[in-house]
Each structure stands twice: as structure tokens, then as C-alpha cells.
PDB file of C-alpha atoms in Angstrom:
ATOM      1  CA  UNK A   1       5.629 -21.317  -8.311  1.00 73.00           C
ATOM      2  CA  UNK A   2       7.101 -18.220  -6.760  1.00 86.00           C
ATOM      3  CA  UNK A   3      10.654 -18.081  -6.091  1.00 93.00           C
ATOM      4  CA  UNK A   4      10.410 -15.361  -3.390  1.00 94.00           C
ATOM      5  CA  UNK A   5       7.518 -13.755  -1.994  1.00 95.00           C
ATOM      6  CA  UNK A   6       8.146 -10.566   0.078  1.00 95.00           C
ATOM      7  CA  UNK A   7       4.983  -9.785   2.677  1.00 95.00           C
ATOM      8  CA  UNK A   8       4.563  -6.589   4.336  1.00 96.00           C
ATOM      9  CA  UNK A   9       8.449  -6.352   4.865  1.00 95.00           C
ATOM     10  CA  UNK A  10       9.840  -3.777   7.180  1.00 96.00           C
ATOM     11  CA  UNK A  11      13.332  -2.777   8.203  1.00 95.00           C
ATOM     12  CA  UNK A  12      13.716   0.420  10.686  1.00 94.00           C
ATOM     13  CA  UNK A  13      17.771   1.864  11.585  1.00 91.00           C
ATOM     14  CA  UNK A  14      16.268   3.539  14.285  1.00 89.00           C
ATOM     15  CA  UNK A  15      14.146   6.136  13.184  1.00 89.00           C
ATOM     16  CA  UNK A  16      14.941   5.816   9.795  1.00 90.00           C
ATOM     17  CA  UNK A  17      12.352   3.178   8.125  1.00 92.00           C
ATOM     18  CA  UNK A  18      14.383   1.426   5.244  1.00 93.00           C
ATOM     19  CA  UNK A  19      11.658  -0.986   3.912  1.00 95.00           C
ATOM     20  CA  UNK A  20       7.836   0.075   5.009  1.00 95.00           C
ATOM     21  CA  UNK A  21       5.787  -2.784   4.410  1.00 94.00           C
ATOM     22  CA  UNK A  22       6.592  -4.437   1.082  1.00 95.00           C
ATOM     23  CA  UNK A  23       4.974  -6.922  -0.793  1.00 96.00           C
ATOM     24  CA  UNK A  24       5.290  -8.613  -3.976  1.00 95.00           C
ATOM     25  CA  UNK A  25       6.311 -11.942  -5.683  1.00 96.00           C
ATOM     26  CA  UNK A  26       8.860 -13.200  -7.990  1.00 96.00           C
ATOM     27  CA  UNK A  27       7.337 -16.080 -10.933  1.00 95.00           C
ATOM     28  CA  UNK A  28       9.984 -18.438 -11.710  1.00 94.00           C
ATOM     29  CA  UNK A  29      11.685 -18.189 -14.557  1.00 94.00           C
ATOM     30  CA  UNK A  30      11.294 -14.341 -14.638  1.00 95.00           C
ATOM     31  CA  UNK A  31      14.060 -11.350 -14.504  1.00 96.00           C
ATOM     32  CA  UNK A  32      12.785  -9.590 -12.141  1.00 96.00           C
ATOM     33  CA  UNK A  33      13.855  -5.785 -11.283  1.00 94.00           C
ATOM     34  CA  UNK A  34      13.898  -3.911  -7.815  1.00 94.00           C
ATOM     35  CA  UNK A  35      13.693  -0.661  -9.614  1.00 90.00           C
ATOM     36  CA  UNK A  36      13.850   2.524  -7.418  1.00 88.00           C
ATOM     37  CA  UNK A  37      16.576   5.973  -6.912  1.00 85.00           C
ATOM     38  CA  UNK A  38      19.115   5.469  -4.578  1.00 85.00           C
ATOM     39  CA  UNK A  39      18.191   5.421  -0.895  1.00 86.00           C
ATOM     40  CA  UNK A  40      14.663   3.909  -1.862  1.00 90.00           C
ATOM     41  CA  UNK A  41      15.702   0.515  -0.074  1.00 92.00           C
ATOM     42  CA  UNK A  42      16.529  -1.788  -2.571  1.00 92.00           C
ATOM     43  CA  UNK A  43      20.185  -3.175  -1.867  1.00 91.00           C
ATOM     44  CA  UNK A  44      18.165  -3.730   2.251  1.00 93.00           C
ATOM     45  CA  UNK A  45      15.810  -5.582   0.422  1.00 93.00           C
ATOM     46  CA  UNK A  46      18.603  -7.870  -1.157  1.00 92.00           C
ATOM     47  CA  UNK A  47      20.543  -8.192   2.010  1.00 92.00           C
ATOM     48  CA  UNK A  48      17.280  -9.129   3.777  1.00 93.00           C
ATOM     49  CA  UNK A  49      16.387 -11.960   0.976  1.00 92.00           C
ATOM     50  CA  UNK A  50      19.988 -13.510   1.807  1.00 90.00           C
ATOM     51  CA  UNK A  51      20.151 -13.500   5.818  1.00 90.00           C
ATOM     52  CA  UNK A  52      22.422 -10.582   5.877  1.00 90.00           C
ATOM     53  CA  UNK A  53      20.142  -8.295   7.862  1.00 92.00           C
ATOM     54  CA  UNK A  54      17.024  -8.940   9.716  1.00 93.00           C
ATOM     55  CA  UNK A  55      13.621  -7.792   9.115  1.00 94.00           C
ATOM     56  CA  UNK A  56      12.057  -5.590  11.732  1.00 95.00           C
ATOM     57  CA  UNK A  57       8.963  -6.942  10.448  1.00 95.00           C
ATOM     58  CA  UNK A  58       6.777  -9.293   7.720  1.00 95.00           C
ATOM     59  CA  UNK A  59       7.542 -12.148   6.110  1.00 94.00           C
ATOM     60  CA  UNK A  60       9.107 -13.749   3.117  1.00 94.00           C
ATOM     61  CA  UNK A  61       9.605 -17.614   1.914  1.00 94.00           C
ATOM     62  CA  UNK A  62      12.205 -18.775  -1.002  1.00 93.00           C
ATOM     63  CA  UNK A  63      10.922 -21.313  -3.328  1.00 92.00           C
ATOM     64  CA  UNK A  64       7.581 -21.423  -1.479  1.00 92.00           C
ATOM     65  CA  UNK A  65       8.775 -22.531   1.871  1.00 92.00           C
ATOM     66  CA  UNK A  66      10.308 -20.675   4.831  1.00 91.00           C
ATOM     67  CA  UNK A  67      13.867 -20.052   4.147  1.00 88.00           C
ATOM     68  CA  UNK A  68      16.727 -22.045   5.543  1.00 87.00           C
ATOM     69  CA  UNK A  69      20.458 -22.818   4.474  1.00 84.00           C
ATOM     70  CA  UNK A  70      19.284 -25.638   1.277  1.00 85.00           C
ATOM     71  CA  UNK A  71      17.079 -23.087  -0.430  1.00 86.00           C
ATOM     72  CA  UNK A  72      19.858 -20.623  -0.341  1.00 85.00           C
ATOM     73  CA  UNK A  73      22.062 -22.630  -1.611  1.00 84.00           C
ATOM     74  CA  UNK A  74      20.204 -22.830  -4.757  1.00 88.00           C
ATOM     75  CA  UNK A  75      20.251 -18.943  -5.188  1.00 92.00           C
ATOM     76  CA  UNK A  76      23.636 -17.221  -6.593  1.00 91.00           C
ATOM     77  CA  UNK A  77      24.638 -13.823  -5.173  1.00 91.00           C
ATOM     78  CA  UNK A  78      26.603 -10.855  -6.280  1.00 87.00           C
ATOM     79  CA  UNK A  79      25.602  -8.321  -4.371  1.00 82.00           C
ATOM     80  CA  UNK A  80      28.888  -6.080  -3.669  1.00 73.00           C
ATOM     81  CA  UNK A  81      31.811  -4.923  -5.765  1.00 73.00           C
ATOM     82  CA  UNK A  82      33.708  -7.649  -7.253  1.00 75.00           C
ATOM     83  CA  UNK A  83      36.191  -8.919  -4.646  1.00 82.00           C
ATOM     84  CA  UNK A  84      39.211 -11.365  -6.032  1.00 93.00           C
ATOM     85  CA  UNK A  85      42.919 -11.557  -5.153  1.00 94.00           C
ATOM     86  CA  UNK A  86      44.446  -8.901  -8.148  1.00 94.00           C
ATOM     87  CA  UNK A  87      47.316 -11.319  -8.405  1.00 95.00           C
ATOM     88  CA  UNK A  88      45.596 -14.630  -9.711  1.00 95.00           C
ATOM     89  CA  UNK A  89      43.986 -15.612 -12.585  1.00 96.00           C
ATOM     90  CA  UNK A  90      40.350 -16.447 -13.443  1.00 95.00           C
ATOM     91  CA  UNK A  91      41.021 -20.045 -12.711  1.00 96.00           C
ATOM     92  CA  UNK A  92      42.441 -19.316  -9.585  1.00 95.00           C
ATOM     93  CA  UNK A  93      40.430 -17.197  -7.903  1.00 95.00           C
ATOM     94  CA  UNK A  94      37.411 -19.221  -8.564  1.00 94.00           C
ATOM     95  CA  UNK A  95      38.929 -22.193  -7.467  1.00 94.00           C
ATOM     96  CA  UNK A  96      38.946 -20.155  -3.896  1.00 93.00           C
ATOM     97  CA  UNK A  97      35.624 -18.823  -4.522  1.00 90.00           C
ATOM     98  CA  UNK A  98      34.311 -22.835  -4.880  1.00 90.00           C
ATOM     99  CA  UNK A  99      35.992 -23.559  -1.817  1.00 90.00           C
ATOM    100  CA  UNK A 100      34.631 -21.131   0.287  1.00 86.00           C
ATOM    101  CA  UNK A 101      31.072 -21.906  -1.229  1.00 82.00           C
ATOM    102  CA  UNK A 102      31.851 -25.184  -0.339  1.00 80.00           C
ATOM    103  CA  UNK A 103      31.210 -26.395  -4.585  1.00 78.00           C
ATOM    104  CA  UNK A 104      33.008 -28.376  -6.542  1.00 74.00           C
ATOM    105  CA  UNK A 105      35.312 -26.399  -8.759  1.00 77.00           C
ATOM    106  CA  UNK A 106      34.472 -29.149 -11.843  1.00 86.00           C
ATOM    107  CA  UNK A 107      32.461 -26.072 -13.649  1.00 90.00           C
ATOM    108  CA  UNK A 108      34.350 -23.682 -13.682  1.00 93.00           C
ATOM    109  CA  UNK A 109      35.604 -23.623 -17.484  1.00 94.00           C
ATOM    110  CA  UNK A 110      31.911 -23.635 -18.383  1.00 94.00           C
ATOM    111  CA  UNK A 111      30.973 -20.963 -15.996  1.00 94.00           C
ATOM    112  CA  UNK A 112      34.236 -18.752 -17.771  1.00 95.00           C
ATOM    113  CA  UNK A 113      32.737 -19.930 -21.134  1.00 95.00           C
ATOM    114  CA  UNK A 114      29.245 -19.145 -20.442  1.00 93.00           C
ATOM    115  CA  UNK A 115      30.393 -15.482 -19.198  1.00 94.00           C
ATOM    116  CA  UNK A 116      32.472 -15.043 -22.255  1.00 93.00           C
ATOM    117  CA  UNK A 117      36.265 -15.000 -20.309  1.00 95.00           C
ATOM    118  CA  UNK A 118      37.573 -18.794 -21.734  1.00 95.00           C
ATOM    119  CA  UNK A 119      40.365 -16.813 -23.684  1.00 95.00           C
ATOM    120  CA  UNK A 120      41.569 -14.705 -20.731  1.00 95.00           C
ATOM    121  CA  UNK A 121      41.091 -17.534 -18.080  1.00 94.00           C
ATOM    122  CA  UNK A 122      44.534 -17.284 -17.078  1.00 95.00           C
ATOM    123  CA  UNK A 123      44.971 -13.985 -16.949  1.00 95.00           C
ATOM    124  CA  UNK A 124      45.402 -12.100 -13.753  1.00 95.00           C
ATOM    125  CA  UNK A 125      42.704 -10.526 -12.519  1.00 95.00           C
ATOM    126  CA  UNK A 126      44.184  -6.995 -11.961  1.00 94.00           C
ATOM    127  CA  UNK A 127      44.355  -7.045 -16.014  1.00 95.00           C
ATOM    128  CA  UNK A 128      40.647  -7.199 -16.200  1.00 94.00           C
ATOM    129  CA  UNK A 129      38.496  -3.943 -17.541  1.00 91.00           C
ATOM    130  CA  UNK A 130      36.008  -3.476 -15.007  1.00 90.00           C
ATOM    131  CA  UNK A 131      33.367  -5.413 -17.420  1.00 90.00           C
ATOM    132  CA  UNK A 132      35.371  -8.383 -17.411  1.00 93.00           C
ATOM    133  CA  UNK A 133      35.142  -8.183 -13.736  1.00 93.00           C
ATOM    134  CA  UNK A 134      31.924  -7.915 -13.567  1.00 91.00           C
ATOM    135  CA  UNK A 135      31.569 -10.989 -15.709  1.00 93.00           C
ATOM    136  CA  UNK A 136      34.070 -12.989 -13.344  1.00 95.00           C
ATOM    137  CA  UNK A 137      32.066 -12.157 -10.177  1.00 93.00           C
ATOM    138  CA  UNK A 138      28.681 -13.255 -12.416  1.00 94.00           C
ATOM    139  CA  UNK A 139      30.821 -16.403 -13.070  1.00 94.00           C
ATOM    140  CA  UNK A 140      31.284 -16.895  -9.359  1.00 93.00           C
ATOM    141  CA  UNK A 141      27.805 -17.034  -8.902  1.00 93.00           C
ATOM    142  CA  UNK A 142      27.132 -19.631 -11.169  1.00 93.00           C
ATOM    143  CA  UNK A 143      29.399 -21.839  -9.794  1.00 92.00           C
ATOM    144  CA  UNK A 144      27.320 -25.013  -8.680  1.00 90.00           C
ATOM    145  CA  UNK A 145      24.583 -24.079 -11.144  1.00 91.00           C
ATOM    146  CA  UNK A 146      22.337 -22.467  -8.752  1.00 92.00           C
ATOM    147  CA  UNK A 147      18.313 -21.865 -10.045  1.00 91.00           C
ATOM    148  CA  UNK A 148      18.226 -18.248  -9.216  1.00 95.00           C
ATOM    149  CA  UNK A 149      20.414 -15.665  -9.472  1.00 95.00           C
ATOM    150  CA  UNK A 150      20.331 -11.872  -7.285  1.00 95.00           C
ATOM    151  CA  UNK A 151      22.648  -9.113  -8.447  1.00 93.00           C
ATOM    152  CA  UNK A 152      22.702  -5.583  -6.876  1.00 91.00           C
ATOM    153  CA  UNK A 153      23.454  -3.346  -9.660  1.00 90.00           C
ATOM    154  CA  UNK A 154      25.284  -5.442 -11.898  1.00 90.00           C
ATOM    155  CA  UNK A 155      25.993  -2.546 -14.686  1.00 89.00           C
ATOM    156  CA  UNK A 156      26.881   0.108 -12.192  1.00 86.00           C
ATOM    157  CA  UNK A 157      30.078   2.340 -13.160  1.00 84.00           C
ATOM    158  CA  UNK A 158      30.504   0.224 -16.342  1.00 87.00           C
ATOM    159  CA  UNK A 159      30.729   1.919 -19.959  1.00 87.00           C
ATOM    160  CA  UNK A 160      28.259   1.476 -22.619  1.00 88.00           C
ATOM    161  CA  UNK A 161      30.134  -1.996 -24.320  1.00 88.00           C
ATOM    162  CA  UNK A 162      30.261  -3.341 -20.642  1.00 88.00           C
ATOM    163  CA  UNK A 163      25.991  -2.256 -19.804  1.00 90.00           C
ATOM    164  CA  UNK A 164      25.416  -4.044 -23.139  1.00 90.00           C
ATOM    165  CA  UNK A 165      27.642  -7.743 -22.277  1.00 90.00           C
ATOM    166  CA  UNK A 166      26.170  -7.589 -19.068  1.00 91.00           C
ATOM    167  CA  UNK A 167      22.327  -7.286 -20.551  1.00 92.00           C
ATOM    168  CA  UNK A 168      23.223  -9.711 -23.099  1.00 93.00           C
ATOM    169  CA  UNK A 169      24.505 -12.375 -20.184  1.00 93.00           C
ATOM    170  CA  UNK A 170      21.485 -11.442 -18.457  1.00 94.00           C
ATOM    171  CA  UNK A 171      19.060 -12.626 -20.936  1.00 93.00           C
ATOM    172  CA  UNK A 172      21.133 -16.072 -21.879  1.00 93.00           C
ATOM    173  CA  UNK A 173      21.011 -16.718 -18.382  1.00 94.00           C
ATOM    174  CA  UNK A 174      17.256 -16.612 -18.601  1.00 94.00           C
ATOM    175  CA  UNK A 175      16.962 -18.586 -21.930  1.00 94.00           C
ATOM    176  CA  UNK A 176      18.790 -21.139 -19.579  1.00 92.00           C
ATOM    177  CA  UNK A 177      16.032 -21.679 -17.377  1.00 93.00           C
ATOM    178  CA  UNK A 178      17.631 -19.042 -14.595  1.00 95.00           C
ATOM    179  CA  UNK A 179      15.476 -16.518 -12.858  1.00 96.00           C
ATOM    180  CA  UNK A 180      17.233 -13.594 -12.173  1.00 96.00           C
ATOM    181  CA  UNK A 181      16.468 -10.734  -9.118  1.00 96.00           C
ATOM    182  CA  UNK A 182      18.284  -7.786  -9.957  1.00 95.00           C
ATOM    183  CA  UNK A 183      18.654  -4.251  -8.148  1.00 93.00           C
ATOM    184  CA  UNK A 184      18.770  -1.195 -10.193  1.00 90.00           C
ATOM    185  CA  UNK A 185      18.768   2.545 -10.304  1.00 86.00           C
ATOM    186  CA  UNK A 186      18.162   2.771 -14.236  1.00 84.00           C
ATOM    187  CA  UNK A 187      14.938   2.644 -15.679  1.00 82.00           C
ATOM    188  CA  UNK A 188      16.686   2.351 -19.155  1.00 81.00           C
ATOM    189  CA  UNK A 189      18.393  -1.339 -17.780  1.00 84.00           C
ATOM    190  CA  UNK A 190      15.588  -2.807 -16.403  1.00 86.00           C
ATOM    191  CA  UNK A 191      12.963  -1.795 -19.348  1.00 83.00           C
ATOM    192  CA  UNK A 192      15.843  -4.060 -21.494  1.00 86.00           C
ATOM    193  CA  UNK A 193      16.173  -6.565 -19.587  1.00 92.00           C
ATOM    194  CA  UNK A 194      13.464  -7.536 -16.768  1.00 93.00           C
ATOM    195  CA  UNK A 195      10.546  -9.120 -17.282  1.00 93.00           C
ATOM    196  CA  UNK A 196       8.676  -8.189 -14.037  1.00 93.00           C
ATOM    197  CA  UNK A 197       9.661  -4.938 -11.535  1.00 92.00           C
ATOM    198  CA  UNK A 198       9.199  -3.587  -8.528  1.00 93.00           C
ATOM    199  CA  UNK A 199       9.510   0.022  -7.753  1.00 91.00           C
ATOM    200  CA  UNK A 200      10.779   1.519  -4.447  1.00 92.00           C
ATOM    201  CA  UNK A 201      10.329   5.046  -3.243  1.00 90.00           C
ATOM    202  CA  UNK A 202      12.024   5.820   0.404  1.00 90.00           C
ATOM    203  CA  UNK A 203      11.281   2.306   1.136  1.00 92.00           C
ATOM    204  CA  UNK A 204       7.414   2.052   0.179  1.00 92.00           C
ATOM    205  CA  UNK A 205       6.471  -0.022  -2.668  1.00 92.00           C
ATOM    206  CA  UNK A 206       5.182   2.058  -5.239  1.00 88.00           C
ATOM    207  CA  UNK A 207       3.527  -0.372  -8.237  1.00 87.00           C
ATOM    208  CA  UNK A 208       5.118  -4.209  -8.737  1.00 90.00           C
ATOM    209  CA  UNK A 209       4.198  -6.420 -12.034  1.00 90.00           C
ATOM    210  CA  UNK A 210       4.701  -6.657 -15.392  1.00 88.00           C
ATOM    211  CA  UNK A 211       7.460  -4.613 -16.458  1.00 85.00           C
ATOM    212  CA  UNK A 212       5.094  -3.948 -19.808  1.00 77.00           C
ATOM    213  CA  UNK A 213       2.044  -2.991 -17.791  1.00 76.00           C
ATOM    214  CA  UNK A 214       4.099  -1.117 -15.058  1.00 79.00           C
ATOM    215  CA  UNK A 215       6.095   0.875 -17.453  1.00 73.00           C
ATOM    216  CA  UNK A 216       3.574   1.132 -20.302  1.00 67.00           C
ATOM    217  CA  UNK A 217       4.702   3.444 -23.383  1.00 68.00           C
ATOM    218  CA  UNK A 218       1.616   5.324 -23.931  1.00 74.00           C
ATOM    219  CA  UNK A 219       0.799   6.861 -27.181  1.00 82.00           C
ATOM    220  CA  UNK A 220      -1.098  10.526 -26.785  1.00 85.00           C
ATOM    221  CA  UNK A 221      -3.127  11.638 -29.497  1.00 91.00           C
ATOM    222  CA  UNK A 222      -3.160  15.782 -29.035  1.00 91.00           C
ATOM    223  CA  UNK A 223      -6.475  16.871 -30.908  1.00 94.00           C
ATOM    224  CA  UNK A 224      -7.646  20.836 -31.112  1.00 94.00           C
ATOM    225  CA  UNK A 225     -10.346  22.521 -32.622  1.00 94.00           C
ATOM    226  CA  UNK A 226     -12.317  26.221 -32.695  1.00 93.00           C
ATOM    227  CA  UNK A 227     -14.812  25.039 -30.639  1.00 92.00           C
ATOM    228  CA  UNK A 228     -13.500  23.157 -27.818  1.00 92.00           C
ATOM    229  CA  UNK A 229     -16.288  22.537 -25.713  1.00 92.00           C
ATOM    230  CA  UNK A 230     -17.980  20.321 -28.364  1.00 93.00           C
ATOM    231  CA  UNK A 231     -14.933  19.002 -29.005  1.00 93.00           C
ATOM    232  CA  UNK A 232     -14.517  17.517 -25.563  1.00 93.00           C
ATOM    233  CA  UNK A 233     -18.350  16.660 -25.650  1.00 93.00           C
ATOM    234  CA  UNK A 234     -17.861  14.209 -28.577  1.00 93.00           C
ATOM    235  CA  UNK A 235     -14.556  12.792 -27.605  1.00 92.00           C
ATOM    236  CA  UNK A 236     -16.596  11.955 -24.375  1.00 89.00           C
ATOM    237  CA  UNK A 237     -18.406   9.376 -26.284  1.00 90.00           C
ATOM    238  CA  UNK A 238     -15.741   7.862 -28.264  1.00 91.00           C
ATOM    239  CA  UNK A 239     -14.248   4.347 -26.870  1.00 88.00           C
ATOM    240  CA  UNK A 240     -10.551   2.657 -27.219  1.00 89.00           C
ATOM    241  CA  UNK A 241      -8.655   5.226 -25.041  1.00 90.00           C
ATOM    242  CA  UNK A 242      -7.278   4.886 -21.205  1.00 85.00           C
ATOM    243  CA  UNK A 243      -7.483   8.336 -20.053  1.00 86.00           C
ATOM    244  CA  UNK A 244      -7.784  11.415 -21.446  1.00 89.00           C
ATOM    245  CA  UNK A 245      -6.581  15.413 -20.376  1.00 87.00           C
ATOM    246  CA  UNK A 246      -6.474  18.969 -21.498  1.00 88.00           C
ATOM    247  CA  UNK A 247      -2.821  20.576 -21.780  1.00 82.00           C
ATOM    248  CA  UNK A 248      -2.082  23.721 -23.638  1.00 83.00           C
ATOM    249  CA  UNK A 249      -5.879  24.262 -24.704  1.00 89.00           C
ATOM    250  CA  UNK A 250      -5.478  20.931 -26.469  1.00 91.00           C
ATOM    251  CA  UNK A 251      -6.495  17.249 -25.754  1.00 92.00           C
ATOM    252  CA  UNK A 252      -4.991  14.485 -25.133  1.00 90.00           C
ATOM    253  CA  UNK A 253      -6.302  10.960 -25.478  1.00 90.00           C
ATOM    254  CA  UNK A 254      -3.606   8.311 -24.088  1.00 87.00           C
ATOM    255  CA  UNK A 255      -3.955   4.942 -25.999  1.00 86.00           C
ATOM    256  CA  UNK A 256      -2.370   1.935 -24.964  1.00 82.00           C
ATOM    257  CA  UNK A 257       0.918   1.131 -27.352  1.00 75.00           C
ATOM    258  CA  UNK A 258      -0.064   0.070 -31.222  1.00 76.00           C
ATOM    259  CA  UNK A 259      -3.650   0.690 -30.948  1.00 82.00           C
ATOM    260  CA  UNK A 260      -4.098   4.269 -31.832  1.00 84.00           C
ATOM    261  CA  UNK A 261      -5.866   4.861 -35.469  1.00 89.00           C
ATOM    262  CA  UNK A 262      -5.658   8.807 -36.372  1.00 91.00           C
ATOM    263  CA  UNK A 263      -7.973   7.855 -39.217  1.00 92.00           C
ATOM    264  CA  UNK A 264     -10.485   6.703 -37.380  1.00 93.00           C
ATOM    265  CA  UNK A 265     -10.242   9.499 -35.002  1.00 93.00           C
ATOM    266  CA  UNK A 266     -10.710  12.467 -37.347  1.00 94.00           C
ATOM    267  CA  UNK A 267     -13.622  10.650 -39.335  1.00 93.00           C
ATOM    268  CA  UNK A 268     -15.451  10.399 -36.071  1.00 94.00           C
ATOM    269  CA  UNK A 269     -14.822  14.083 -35.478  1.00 94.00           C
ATOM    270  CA  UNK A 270     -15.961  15.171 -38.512  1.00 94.00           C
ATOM    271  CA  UNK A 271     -19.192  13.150 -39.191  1.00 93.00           C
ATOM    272  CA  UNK A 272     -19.926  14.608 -35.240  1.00 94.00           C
ATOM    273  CA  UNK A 273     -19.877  18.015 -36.739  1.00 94.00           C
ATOM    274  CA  UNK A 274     -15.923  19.440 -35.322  1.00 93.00           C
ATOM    275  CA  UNK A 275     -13.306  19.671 -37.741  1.00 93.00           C
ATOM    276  CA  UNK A 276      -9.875  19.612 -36.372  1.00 93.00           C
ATOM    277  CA  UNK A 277      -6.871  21.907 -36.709  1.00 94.00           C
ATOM    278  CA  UNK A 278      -4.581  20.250 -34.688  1.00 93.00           C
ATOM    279  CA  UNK A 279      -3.485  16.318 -34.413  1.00 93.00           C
ATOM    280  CA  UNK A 280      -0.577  14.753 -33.895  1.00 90.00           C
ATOM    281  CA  UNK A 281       0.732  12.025 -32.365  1.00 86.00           C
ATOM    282  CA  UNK A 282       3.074  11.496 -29.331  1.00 77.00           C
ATOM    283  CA  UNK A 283       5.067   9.209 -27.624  1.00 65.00           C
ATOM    284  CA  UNK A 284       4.521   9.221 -23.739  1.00 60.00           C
ATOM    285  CA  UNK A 285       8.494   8.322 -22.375  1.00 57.00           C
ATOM    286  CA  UNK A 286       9.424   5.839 -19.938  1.00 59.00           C
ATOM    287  CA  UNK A 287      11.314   8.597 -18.068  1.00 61.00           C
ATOM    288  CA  UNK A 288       8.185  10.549 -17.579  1.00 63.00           C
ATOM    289  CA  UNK A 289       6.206   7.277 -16.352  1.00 63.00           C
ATOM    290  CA  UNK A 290       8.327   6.498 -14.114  1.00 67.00           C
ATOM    291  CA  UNK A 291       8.644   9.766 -12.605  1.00 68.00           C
ATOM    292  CA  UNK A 292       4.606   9.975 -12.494  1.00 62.00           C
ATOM    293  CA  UNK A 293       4.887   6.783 -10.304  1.00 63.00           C
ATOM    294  CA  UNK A 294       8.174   7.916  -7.974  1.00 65.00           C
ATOM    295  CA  UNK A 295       6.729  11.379  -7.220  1.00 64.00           C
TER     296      UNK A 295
END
């Protein structure tokens, strides 16, 4: 079952085109990340998904089916800064927040407890650290135990204690049974946390999946030798890597995570007649994956 499916999506502001025809699906049960720098369409996307703003074009169904006021009911939001009255407690200000919703305010000790606020529950809110507002506004959206949950950059401005409760939260929720859709600008946040990711550049959708396939680790085996050429000839025959490049009159064989044997790989060498003087093995970064796929 997908919980949303996005087809060939497309939002213009005159001539500027925010979203230029965007597909992809989210599985259930998934935290799944709209990855992508700022201005690449993401928080559009969101606001699309939840009737905020229109679609200039394409398609896109909740829960299978085309998208009315029940199945949105069953998705939780947080998609601007947290907004409460300063002078009211936890309690209070949810109480509101149920009302407006139009839920029942019965859960909302175990929506404090399951965002980690029970002991400051009747505190105001204008005490809070900005983490612990965060956390509130997460609580709001779990009010009436919705199935899916859509936050638009729920770390921003936060320091490192409040990025980690927030990840933390993130992946309870999904040992709950919850599937998440979350906007982000860091690759760092959504390689922790997500499951599945989209990327967005300008508005184009530039590879969606597996966050582990999408934002493989590579490892690169750098091999040199005095003869070159029949270096490369016999490296041409050997199996197990993905790609393979020349950089700094060296090669470089990129294996997929875990698999690479240097052993193996300088035995083959030699009984093919090349001895190496140069191997070593390196780590291929997220950073620079990500920028391969963004530029």
C-alpha cells in the first residue's frame, strides 16, 4: 500500500516552475525524506500534499484513493514554526489545538508522554527551549493518533541535544506503526533517520528510493603500478566492482559497502603479471554523493 503517490506534479508562480513534474511513492510504514537545498521545492511539495496550494499540474492520491477531508484526517501535520499561546501550559494549549482539530483532548497526557514533556506539562510554554517546542508541536500532531505523520524540517535551528531527541522521536514513532514524510535540507538527518528519500533540485526530481541505494557509501579501492596500461587491461577482466575511473594516474575501483577484499585484489594482480605500488582503501562520503546527484 502506498500512502501517497506523487505523479508528474507541477506547480508554476508565474514563470517560476516550483515543482516540474514529480513522481514518486511513499510505502507505508516508511520514513520517508524530501531531501533537496533550499529553494529545490520541497516545503510546495508539502503544502500541495495537504490542500494548501494547488497543483498546476499531475496527480497525487493519499492512502491509494483520491484525496478528500477523511484521508487527511488520518495524516498529522507540522509544517510551520511552532505556534502556541506563550502564556499557557502544555496542557492548555493542546487542549485548544484538539479543539480546533476538532479531536478529543482524552490523549493528550500520552501524546506529552510519548514526546518526552509529562514532567513539564504544566509549564508555560514561553519556558520551553526551542527543542521542547518542537516536541510540543510533534505532540500536537499526534493528537487523535493519526497513521501518518508530515513534518517540514522538524530539526531546523535546533542544537545538537535537540537534532538528536527529535531523531530519536522520529524513529519510536516508526517502531509504532507511524509512517513519517519529512522535509529536509540535511543529508546528515535524513541518512539517520529515513528509510526511503526523494531528492529535489530547483523543483525536478533528481533520484527517489531507498535511502541505502540512493545514498550508497561506496568503498574505492585506489590501485597503481609502473606499468599502467596493463594494469588497466587486467583490472578490465576482474568482476565484483560497480564502476571504475582513473584519478591522479591511479585507479579506482568503487565497490558496493562491505564487499571489497584487498587480498583478493592484489593476488589477482600479481598472478596476472603487475605488481602494485600503490593500494589503499577509501571511503566515498555521503556529502560527495549527494552532490554528484544535485549538480
Amino acid at each position: 500500500m502506498s500512502i501517497l503517490s506523487v505523479d508528474n506534479l507541477c506547480k508554476n508562480y508565474g514563470a517560476v516552475q516550483a515543482l516540474n513534474g514529480v513522481t514518486f511513492s511513499v510505502p507505508k510504514g516508511s520514513v520517508f525524506g524530501i531531501l533537496g537545498p533550499n529553494g529545490s521545492g520541497k516545503t510546495t511539495m508539502l503544502g500541495i500534499i495537504m490542500d494548501i496550494l494547488k497543483p498546476t499540474a499531475g496527480s497525487y492520491t493519499l492512502f491509494d484513493t483520491t484525496p478528500d477531508e477523511n484521508s487527511r484526517r488520518k495524516i498529522g501535520t507540522f509544517l510551520e514554526t511552532p505556534n502556541f499561546y506563550h502564556y499557557l501550559s502544555a496542557v492548555r494549549n493542546l487542549k485548544i489545538t484538539a479543539a480546533i482539530k476538532q479531536r478529543g483532548d482524552e490523549d493528550i497526557l500520552q501524546v506529552l508522554e510519548t514526546v518526552n514533556l509529562t514532567e513539564r506539562k504544566d509549564s508555560r510554554f514561553s519556558t520551553y527551549s526551542l527543542g521542547m517546542k518542537q516536541r510540543l508541536a510533534i505532540a500536537s500532531c499526534l493528537l487523535g493518533n493519526p497513521d501518518v505523520l508530515i513534518f517540514d524540517e522538524p530539526t531546523n535551528g535546533l542544537d545538537p541535544v535537540g537534532i538528536a531527541e527529535i531523531r530519536e522521536l522520529i524513529k519510536q514513532l516508526r517502531q509504532q506503526g507511524k509512517t513519517i514524510i519529512m522535509a529536509s535540507h540535511l543529508l546528515d538527518e535524513v541518512e539517520k533517520v529515513c528509510t526511503h528519500v526523494a531528492i529535489l533540485k530547483k523543483g525536478k526530481l533528481i533520484a527517489a528510493g531507498d535511502v541505502n541505494e540512493i545514498l550508497a557509501n561506496d568503498d574505492i579501492v585506489e590501485l597503481g603500478a609502473p606499468d599502467m596500461e596493463k594494469l588497466k587491461n587486467i583490472i578490465g577482466r576482474l568482476t565484483g566492482y560497480n564502476d571504475i575511473k582513473e584519478h591522479d594516474n591511479l585507479l579506482q575501483l568503487f565497490y558496493p559497502v562491505g564487499t571489497t577484499n584487498l587480498e583478493s585484489i592484489n593476488r589477482y594482480c600479481f598472478e596476472n603479471g603487475v605488481v602494485l605500488n600503490y593500494m589503499q582503501l577509501k571511503k566515498k562520503s555521503l556529502e560527495s554523493k549527494f552532490f554528484e546527484l544535485t549538480n
